[in-house]
PDB file of C-alpha atoms in Angstrom:
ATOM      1  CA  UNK Z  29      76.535-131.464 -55.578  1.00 78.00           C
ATOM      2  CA  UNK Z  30      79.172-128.593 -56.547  1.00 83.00           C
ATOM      3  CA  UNK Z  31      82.682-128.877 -55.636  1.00 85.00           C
ATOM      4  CA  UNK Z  32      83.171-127.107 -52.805  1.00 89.00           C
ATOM      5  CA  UNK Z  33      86.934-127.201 -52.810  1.00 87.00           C
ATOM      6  CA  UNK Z  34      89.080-126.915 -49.617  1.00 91.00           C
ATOM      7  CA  UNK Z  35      86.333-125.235 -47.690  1.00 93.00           C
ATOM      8  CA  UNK Z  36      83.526-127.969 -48.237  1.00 94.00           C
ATOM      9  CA  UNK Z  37      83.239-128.364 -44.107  1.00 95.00           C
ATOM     10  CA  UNK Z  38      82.807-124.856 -43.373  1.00 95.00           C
ATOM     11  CA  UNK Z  39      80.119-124.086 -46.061  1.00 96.00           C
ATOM     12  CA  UNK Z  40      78.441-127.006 -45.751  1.00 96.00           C
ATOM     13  CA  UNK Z  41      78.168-126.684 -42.159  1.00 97.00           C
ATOM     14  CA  UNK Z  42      77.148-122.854 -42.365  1.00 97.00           C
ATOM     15  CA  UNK Z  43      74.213-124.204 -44.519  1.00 97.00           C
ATOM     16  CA  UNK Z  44      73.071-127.101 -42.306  1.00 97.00           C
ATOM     17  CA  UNK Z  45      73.509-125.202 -38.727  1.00 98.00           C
ATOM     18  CA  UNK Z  46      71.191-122.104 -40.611  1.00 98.00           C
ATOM     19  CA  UNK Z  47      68.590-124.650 -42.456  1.00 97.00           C
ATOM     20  CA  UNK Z  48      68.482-126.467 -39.053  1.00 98.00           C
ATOM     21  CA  UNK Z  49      68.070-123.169 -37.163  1.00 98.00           C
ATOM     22  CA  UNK Z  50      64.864-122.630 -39.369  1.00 98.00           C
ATOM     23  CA  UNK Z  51      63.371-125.597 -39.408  1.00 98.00           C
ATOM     24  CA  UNK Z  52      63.760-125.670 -35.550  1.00 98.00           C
ATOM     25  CA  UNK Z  53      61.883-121.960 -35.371  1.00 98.00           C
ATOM     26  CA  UNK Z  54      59.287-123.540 -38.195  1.00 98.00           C
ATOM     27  CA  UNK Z  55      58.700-126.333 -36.127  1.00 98.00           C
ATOM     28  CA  UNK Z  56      58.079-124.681 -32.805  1.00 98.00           C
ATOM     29  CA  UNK Z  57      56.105-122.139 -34.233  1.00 98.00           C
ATOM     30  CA  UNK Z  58      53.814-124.593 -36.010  1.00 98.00           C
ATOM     31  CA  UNK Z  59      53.422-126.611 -32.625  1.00 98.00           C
ATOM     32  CA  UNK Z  60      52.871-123.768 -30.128  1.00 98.00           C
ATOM     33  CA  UNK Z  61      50.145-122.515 -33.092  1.00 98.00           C
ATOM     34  CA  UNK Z  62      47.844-126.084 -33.239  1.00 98.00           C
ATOM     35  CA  UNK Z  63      48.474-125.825 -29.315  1.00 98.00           C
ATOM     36  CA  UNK Z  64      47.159-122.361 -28.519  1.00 98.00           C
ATOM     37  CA  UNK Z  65      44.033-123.174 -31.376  1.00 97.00           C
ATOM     38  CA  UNK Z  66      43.418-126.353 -29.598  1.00 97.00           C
ATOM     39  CA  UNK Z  67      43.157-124.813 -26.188  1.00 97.00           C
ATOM     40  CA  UNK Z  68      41.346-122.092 -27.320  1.00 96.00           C
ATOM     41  CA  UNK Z  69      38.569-124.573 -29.009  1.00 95.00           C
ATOM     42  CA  UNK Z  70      38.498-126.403 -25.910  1.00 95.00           C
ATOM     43  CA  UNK Z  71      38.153-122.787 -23.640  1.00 94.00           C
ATOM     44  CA  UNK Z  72      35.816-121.687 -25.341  1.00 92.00           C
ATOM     45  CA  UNK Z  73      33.625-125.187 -25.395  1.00 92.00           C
ATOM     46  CA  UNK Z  74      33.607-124.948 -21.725  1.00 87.00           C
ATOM     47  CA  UNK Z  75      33.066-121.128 -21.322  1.00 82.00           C
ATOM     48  CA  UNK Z  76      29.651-121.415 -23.843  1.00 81.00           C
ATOM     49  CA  UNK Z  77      28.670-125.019 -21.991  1.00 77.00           C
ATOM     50  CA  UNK Z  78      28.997-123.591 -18.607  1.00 64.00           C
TER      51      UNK Z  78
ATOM     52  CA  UNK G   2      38.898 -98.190 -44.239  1.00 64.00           C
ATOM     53  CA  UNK G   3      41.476 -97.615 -41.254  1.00 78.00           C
ATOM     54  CA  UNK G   4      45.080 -99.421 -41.032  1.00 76.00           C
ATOM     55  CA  UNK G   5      44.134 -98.843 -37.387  1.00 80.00           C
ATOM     56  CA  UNK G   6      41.360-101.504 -37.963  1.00 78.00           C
ATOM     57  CA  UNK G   7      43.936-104.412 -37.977  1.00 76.00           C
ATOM     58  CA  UNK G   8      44.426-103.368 -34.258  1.00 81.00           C
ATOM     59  CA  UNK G   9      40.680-105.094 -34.020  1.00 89.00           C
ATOM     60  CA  UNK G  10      42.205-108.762 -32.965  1.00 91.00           C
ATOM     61  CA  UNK G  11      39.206-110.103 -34.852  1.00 92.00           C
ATOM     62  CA  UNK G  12      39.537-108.027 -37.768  1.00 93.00           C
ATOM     63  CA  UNK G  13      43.174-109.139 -37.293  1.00 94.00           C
ATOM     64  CA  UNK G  14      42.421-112.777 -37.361  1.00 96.00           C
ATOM     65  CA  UNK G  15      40.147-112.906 -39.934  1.00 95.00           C
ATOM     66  CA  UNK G  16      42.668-111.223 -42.503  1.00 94.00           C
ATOM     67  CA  UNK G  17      45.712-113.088 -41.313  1.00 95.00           C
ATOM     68  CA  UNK G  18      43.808-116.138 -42.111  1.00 95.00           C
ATOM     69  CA  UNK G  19      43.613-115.349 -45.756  1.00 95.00           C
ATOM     70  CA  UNK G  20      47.062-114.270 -45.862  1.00 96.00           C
ATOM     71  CA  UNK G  21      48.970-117.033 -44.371  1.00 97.00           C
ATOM     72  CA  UNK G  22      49.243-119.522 -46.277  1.00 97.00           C
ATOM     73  CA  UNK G  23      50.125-117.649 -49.770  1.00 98.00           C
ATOM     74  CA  UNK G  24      52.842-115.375 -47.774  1.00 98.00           C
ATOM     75  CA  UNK G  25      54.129-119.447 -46.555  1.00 98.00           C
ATOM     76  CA  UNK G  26      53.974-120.402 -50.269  1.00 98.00           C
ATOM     77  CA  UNK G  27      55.569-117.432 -51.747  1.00 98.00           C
ATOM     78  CA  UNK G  28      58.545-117.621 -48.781  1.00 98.00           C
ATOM     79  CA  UNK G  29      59.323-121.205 -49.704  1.00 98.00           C
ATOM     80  CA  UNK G  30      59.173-120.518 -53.265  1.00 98.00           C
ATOM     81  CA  UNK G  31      61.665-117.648 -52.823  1.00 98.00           C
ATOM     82  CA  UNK G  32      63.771-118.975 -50.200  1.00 97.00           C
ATOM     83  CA  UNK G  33      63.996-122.212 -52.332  1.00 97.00           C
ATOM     84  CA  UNK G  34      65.035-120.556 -55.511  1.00 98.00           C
ATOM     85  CA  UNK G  35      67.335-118.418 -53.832  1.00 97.00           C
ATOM     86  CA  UNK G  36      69.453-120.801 -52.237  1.00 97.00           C
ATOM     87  CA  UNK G  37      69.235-123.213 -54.410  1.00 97.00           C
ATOM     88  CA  UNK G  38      69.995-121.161 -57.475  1.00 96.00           C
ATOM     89  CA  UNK G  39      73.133-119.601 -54.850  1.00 95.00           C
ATOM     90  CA  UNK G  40      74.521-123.147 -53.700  1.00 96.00           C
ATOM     91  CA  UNK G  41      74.219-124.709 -56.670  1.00 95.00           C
ATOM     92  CA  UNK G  42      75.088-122.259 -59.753  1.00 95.00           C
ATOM     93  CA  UNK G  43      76.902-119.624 -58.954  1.00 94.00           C
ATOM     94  CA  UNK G  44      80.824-119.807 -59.169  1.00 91.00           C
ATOM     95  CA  UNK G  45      83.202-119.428 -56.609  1.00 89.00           C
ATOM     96  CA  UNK G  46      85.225-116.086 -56.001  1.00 88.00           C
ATOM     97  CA  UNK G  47      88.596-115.973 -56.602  1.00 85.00           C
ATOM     98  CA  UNK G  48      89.647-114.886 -53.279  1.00 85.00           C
ATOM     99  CA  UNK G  49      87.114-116.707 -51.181  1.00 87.00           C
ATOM    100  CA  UNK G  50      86.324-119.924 -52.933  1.00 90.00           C
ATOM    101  CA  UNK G  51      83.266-121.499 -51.928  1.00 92.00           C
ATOM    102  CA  UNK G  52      82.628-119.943 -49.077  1.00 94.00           C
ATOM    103  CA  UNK G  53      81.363-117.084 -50.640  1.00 94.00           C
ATOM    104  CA  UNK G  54      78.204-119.095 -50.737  1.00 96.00           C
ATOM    105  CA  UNK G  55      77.533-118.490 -47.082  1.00 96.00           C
ATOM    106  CA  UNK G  56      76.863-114.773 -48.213  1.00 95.00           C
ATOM    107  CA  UNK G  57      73.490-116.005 -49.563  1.00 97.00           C
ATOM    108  CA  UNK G  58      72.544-116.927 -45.627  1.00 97.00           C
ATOM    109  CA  UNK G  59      74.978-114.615 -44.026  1.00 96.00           C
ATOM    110  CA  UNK G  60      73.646-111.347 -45.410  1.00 95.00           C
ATOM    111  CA  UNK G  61      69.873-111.756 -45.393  1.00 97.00           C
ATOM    112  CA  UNK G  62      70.004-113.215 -42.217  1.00 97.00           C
ATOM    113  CA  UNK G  63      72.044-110.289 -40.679  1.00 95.00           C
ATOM    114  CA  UNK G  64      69.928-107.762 -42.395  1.00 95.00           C
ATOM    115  CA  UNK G  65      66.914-109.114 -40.815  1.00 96.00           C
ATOM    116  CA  UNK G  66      68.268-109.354 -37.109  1.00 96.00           C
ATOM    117  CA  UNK G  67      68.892-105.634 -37.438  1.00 94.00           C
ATOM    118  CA  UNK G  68      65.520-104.823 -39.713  1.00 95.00           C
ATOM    119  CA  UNK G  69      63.068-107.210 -37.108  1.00 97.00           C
ATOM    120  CA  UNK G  70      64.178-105.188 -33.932  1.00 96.00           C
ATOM    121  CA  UNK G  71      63.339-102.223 -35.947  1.00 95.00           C
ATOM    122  CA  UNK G  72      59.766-103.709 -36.376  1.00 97.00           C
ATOM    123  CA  UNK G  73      59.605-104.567 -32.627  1.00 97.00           C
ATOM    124  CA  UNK G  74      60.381-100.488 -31.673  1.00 97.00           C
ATOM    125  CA  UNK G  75      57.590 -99.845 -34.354  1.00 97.00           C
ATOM    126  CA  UNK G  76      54.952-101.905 -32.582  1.00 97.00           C
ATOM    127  CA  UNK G  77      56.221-101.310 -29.174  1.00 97.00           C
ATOM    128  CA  UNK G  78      56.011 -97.475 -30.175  1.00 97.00           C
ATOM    129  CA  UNK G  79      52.572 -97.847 -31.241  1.00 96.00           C
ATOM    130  CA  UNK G  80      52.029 -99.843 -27.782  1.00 96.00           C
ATOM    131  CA  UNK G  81      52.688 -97.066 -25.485  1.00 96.00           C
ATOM    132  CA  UNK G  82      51.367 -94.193 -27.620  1.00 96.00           C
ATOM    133  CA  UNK G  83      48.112 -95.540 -28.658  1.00 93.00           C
ATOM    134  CA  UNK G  84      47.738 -99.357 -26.363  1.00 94.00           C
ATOM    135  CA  UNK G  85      46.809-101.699 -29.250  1.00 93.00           C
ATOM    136  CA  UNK G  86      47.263-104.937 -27.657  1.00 94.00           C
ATOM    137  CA  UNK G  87      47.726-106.690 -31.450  1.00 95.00           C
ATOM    138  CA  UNK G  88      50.548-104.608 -31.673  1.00 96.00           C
ATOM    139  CA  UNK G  89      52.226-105.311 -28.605  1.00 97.00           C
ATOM    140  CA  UNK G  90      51.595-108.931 -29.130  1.00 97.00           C
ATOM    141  CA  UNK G  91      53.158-108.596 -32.121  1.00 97.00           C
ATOM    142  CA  UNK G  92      56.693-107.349 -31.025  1.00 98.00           C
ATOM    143  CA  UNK G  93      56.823-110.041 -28.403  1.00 98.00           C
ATOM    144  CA  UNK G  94      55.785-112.968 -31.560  1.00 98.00           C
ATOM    145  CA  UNK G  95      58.660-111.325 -33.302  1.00 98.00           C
ATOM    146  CA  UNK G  96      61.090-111.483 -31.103  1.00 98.00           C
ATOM    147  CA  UNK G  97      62.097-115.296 -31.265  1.00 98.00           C
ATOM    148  CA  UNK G  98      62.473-114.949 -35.144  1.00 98.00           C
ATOM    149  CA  UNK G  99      64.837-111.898 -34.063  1.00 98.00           C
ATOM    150  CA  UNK G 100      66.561-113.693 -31.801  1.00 98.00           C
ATOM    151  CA  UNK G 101      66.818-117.011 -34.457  1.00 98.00           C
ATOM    152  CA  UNK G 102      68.084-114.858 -37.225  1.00 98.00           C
ATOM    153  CA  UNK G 103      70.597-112.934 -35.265  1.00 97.00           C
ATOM    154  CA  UNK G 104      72.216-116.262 -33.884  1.00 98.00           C
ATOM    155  CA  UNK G 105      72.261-117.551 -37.625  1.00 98.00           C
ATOM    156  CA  UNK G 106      74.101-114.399 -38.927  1.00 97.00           C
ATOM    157  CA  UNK G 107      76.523-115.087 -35.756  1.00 97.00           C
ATOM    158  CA  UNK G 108      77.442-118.635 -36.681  1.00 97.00           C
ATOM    159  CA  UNK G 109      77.409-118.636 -40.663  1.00 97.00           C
ATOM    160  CA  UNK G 110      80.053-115.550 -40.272  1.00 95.00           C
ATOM    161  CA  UNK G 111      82.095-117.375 -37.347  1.00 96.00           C
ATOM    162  CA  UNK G 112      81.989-120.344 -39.909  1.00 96.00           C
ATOM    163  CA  UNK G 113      82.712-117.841 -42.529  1.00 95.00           C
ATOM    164  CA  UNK G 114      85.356-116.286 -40.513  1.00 93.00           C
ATOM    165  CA  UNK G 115      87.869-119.143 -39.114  1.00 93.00           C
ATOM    166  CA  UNK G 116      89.148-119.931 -42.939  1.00 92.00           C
ATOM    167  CA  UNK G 117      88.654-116.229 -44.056  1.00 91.00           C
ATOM    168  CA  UNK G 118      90.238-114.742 -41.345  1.00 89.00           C
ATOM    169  CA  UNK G 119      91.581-117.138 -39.314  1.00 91.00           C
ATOM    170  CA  UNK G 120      89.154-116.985 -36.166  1.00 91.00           C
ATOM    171  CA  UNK G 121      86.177-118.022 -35.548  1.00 92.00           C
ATOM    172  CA  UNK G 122      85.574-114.555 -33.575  1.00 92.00           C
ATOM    173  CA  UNK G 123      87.138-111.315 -32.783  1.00 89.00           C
ATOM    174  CA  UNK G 124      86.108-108.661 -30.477  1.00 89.00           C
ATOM    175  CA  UNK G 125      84.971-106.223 -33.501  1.00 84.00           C
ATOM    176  CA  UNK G 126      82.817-103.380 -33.496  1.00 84.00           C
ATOM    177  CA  UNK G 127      80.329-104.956 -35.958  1.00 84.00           C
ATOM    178  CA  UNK G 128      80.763-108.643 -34.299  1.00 89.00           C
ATOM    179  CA  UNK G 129      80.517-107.591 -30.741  1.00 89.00           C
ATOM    180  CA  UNK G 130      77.160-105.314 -31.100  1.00 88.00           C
ATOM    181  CA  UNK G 131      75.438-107.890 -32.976  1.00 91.00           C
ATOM    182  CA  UNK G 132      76.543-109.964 -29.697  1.00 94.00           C
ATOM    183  CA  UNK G 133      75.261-107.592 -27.512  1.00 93.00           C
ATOM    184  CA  UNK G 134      71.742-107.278 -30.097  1.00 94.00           C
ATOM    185  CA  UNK G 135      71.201-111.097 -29.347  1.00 96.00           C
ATOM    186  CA  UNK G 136      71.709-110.716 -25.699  1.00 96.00           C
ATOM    187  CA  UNK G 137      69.158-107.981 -26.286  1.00 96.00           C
ATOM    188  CA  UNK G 138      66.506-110.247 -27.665  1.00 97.00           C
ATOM    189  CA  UNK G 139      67.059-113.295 -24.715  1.00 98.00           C
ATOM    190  CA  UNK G 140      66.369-110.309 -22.229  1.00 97.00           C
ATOM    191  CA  UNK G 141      63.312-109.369 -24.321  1.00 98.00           C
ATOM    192  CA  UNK G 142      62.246-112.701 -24.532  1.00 98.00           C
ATOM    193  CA  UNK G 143      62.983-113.570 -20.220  1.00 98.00           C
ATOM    194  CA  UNK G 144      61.222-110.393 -19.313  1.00 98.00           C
ATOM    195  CA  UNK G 145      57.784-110.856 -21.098  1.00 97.00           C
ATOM    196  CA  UNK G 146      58.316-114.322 -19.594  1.00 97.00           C
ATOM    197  CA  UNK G 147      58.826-113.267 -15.906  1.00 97.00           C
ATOM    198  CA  UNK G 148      56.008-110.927 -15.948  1.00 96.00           C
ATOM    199  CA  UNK G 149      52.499-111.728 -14.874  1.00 91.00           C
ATOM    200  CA  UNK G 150      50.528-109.033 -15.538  1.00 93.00           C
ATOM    201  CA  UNK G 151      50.482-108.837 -19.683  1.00 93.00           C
ATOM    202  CA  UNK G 152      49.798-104.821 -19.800  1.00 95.00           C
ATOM    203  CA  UNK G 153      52.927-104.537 -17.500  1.00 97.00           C
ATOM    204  CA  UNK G 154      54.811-106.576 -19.693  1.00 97.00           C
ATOM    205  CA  UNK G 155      54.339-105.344 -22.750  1.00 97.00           C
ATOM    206  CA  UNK G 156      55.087-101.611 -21.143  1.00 97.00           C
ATOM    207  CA  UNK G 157      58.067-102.782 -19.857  1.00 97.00           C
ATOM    208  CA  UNK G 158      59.298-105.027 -22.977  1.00 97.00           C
ATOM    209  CA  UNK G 159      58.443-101.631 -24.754  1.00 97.00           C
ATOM    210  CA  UNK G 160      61.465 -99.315 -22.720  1.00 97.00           C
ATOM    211  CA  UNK G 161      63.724-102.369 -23.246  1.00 97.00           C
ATOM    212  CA  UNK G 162      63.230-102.167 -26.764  1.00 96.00           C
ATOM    213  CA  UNK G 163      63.563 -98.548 -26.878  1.00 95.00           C
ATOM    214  CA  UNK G 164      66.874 -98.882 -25.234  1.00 94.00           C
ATOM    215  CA  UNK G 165      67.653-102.225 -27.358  1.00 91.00           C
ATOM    216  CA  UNK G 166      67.335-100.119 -30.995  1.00 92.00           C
ATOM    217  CA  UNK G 167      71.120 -98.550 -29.628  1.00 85.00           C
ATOM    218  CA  UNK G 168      72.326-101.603 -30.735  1.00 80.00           C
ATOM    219  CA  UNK G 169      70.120-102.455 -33.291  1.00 82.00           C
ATOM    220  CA  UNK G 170      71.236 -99.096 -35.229  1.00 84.00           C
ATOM    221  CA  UNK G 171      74.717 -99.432 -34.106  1.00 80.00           C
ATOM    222  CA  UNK G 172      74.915-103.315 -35.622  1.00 76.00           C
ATOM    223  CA  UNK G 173      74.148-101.821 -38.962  1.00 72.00           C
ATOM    224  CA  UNK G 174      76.574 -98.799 -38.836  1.00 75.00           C
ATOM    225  CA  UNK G 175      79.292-100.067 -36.576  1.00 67.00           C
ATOM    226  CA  UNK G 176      81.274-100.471 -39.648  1.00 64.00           C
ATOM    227  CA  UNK G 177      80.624 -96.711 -40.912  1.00 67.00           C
ATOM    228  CA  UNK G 178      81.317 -95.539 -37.078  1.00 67.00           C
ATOM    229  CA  UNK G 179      84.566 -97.183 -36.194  1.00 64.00           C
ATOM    230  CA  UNK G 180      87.223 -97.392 -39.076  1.00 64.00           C
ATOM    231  CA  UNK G 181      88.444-101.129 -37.664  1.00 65.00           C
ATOM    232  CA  UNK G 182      87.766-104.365 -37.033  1.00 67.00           C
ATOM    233  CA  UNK G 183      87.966-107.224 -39.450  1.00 66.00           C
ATOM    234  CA  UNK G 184      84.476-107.020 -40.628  1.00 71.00           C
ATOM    235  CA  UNK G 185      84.036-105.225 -44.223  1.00 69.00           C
ATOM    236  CA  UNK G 186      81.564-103.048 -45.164  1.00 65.00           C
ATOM    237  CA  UNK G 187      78.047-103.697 -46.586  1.00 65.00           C
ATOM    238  CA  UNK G 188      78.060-106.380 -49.740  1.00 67.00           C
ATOM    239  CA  UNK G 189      75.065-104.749 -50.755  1.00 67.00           C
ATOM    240  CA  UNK G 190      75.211-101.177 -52.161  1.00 66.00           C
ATOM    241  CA  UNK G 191      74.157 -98.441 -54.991  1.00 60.00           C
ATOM    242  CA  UNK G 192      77.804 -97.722 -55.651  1.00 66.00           C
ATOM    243  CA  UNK G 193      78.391-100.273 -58.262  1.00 64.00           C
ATOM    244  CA  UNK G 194      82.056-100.582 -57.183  1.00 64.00           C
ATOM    245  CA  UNK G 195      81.419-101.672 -53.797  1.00 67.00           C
ATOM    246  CA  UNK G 196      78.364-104.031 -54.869  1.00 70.00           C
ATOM    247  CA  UNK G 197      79.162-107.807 -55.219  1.00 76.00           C
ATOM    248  CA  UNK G 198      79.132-109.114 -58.472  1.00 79.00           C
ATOM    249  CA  UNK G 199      76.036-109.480 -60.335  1.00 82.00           C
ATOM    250  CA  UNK G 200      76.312-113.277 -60.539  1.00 86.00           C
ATOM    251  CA  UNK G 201      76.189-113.219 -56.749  1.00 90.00           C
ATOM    252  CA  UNK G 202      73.587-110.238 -56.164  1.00 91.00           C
ATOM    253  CA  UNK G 203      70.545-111.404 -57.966  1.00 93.00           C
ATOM    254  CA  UNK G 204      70.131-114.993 -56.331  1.00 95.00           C
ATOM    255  CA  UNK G 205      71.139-112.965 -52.970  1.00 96.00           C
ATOM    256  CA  UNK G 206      68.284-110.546 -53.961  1.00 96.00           C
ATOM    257  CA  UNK G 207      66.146-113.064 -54.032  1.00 97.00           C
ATOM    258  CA  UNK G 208      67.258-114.988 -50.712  1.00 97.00           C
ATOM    259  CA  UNK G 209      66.637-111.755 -48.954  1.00 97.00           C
ATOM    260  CA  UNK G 210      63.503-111.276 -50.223  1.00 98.00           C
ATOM    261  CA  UNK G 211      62.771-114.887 -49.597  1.00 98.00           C
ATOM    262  CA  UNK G 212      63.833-114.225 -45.656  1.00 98.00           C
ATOM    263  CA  UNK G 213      61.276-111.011 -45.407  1.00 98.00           C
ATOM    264  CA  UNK G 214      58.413-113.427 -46.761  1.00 98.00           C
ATOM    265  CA  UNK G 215      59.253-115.678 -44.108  1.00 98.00           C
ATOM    266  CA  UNK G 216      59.804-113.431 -41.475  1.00 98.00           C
ATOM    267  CA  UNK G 217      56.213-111.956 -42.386  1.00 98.00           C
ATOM    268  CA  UNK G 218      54.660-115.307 -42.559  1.00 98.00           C
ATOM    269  CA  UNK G 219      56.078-116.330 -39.205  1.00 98.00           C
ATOM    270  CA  UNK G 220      55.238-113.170 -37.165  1.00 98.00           C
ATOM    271  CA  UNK G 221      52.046-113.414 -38.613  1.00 98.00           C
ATOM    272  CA  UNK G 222      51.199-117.232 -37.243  1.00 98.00           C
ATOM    273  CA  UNK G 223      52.891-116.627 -33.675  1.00 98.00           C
ATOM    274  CA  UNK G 224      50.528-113.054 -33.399  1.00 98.00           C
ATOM    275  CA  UNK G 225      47.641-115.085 -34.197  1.00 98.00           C
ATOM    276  CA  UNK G 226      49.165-117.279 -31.385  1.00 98.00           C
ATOM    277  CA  UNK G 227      49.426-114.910 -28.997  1.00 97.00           C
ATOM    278  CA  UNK G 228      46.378-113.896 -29.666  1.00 97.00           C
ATOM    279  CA  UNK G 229      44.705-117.126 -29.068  1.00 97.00           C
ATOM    280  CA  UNK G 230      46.911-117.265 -26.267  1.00 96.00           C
ATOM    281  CA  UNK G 231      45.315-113.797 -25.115  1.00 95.00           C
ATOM    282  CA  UNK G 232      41.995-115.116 -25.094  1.00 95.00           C
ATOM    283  CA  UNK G 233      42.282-118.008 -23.279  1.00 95.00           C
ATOM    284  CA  UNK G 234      44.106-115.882 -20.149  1.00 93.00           C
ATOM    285  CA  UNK G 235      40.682-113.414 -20.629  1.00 92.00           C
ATOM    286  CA  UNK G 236      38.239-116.277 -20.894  1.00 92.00           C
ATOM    287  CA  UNK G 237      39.932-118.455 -17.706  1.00 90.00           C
ATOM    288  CA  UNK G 238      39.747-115.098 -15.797  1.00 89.00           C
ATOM    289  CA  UNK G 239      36.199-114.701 -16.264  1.00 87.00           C
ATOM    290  CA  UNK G 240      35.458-118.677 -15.307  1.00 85.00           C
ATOM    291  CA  UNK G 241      37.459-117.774 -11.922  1.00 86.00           C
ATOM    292  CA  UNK G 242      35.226-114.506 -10.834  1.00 86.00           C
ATOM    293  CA  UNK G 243      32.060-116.282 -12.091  1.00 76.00           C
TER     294      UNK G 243
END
């Protein structure tokens, strides 16, 4: 870990608000992806079947 | 072959699915480096200290709030001049990633700002229309929410984004426009006196190329979403009139 000084708060908060930020937007993109393919498998099961 | 053939949602699809996962890869690997290589070894300025390692989220962050509204008007352009649904779908998949990188710019330069300046905010040209450019992309995001009928939605998501690039443009020149305000100009620049310092600009170069791989990456997975999404409305339709 560097030393960050006086202003070890502030940067090291800057970096784990934004690398939270991203993972968050990762995350929910990921999820709403395998959700929409899921669906889509099953719609499409049923739409062929019936 | 056509670029217009990537308007084909299968055609689309079928690419994208190649693509992903190297244009993931290559965004991690860049990203990684980048901040890494900015956090870790790089010294601290003699006027800033250590915060001057918030630049290396700061800047490419900022530059892509601005840049991924620009994309939006592109596709929502291409939307009302020549209706390819991929494209509209793909303004509305950007617009979260807009939204997410315009509220990280915000906070790493309030952070950036309350030992630098001594506020966390201040009611400057550049701070307040990158304000207004996030309240931009929530109203984006809440009208292609609150509208049924997808064709109406993306017309209408397509004015507001027409109207939205004011801001967008006036974000990235407010600086240039009005001679005030605490913010200082661009860090990144041709004139070599107004560049940052080398030891600062190549691992920056490389975060900012490591936030257009991801921004490509991600825009690509939630248009494939919406997509998907897409379908489903089309094939539910059909099992209702059948």
């Amino acid at each position: 870990m560097p030393d960050l000084g006086t202003y070890a708060l502030e940067v090291t908060l800057a970096y784990a608000g934004s690398l939270g930020l991203l993972c968050a937007l990762l995350a929910v993109s990921f999820v709403q992806a395998r959700r929409a393919k899921r669906l889509l498998d099953e719609t499409e099961r049923r739409h062929s079947d019936g | 072959m056509s670029f217009w053939e990537y308007a084909n949602p299968r055609k689309f699809m079928a690419t994208t699915d190649r693509l992903l996962k190297p244009v993931f890869v290559l965004a991690a690997l860049c990203l990684g480096t980048g901040l890494i290589w900015g956090f870790f070894f790089t010294p601290d300025d003699f006027k800033q200290g250590s915060t001057v390692k918030i630049i290396y989220l700061h800047v490419p962050s900022a530059m892509m709030a601005i840049n991924v509204w620009a994309m939006m008007l592109i596709t929502s352009l291409v939307w009302l001049i020549r209706r390819h649904h991929v494209s509209a779908l793909a303004a509305k998949a950007a617009a979260p990633i807009g939204a997410t990188m315009t509220l990280m710019a915000l906070f790493t330069g309030a952070v950036w700002g309350q030992p630098m300046w001594g506020t966390w905010w201040e009611w400057d040209p550049r701070l307040t229309s990158f304000l207004i450019l996030f309240l931009f992309y929530l109203g984006y995001m809440a009208l292609w929410a609150s509208v049924e009928n997808p064709d109406t939605a993306a017309d209408l998501t397509s004015v507001l984004c027409l109207v939205g690039s004011v801001f967008a443009i006036l974000s990235r020149y407010a600086v240039n426009f009005w001679n005030q305000g605490l913010h200082q100009g661009a860090s990144l620049s041709l004139d070599k006196e107004e560049n940052v310092a080398d030891v600062f600009w190549l691992p920056l170069v490389v975060c900012i190329a490591g936030f257009v791989l991801l921004f490509v990456a991600l825009v690509l997975l939630r248009t494939r979403t919406e997509i998907r999404l897409r379908r489903i409305g089309a094939l539910e339709m059909k099992e209702r009139l059948a």
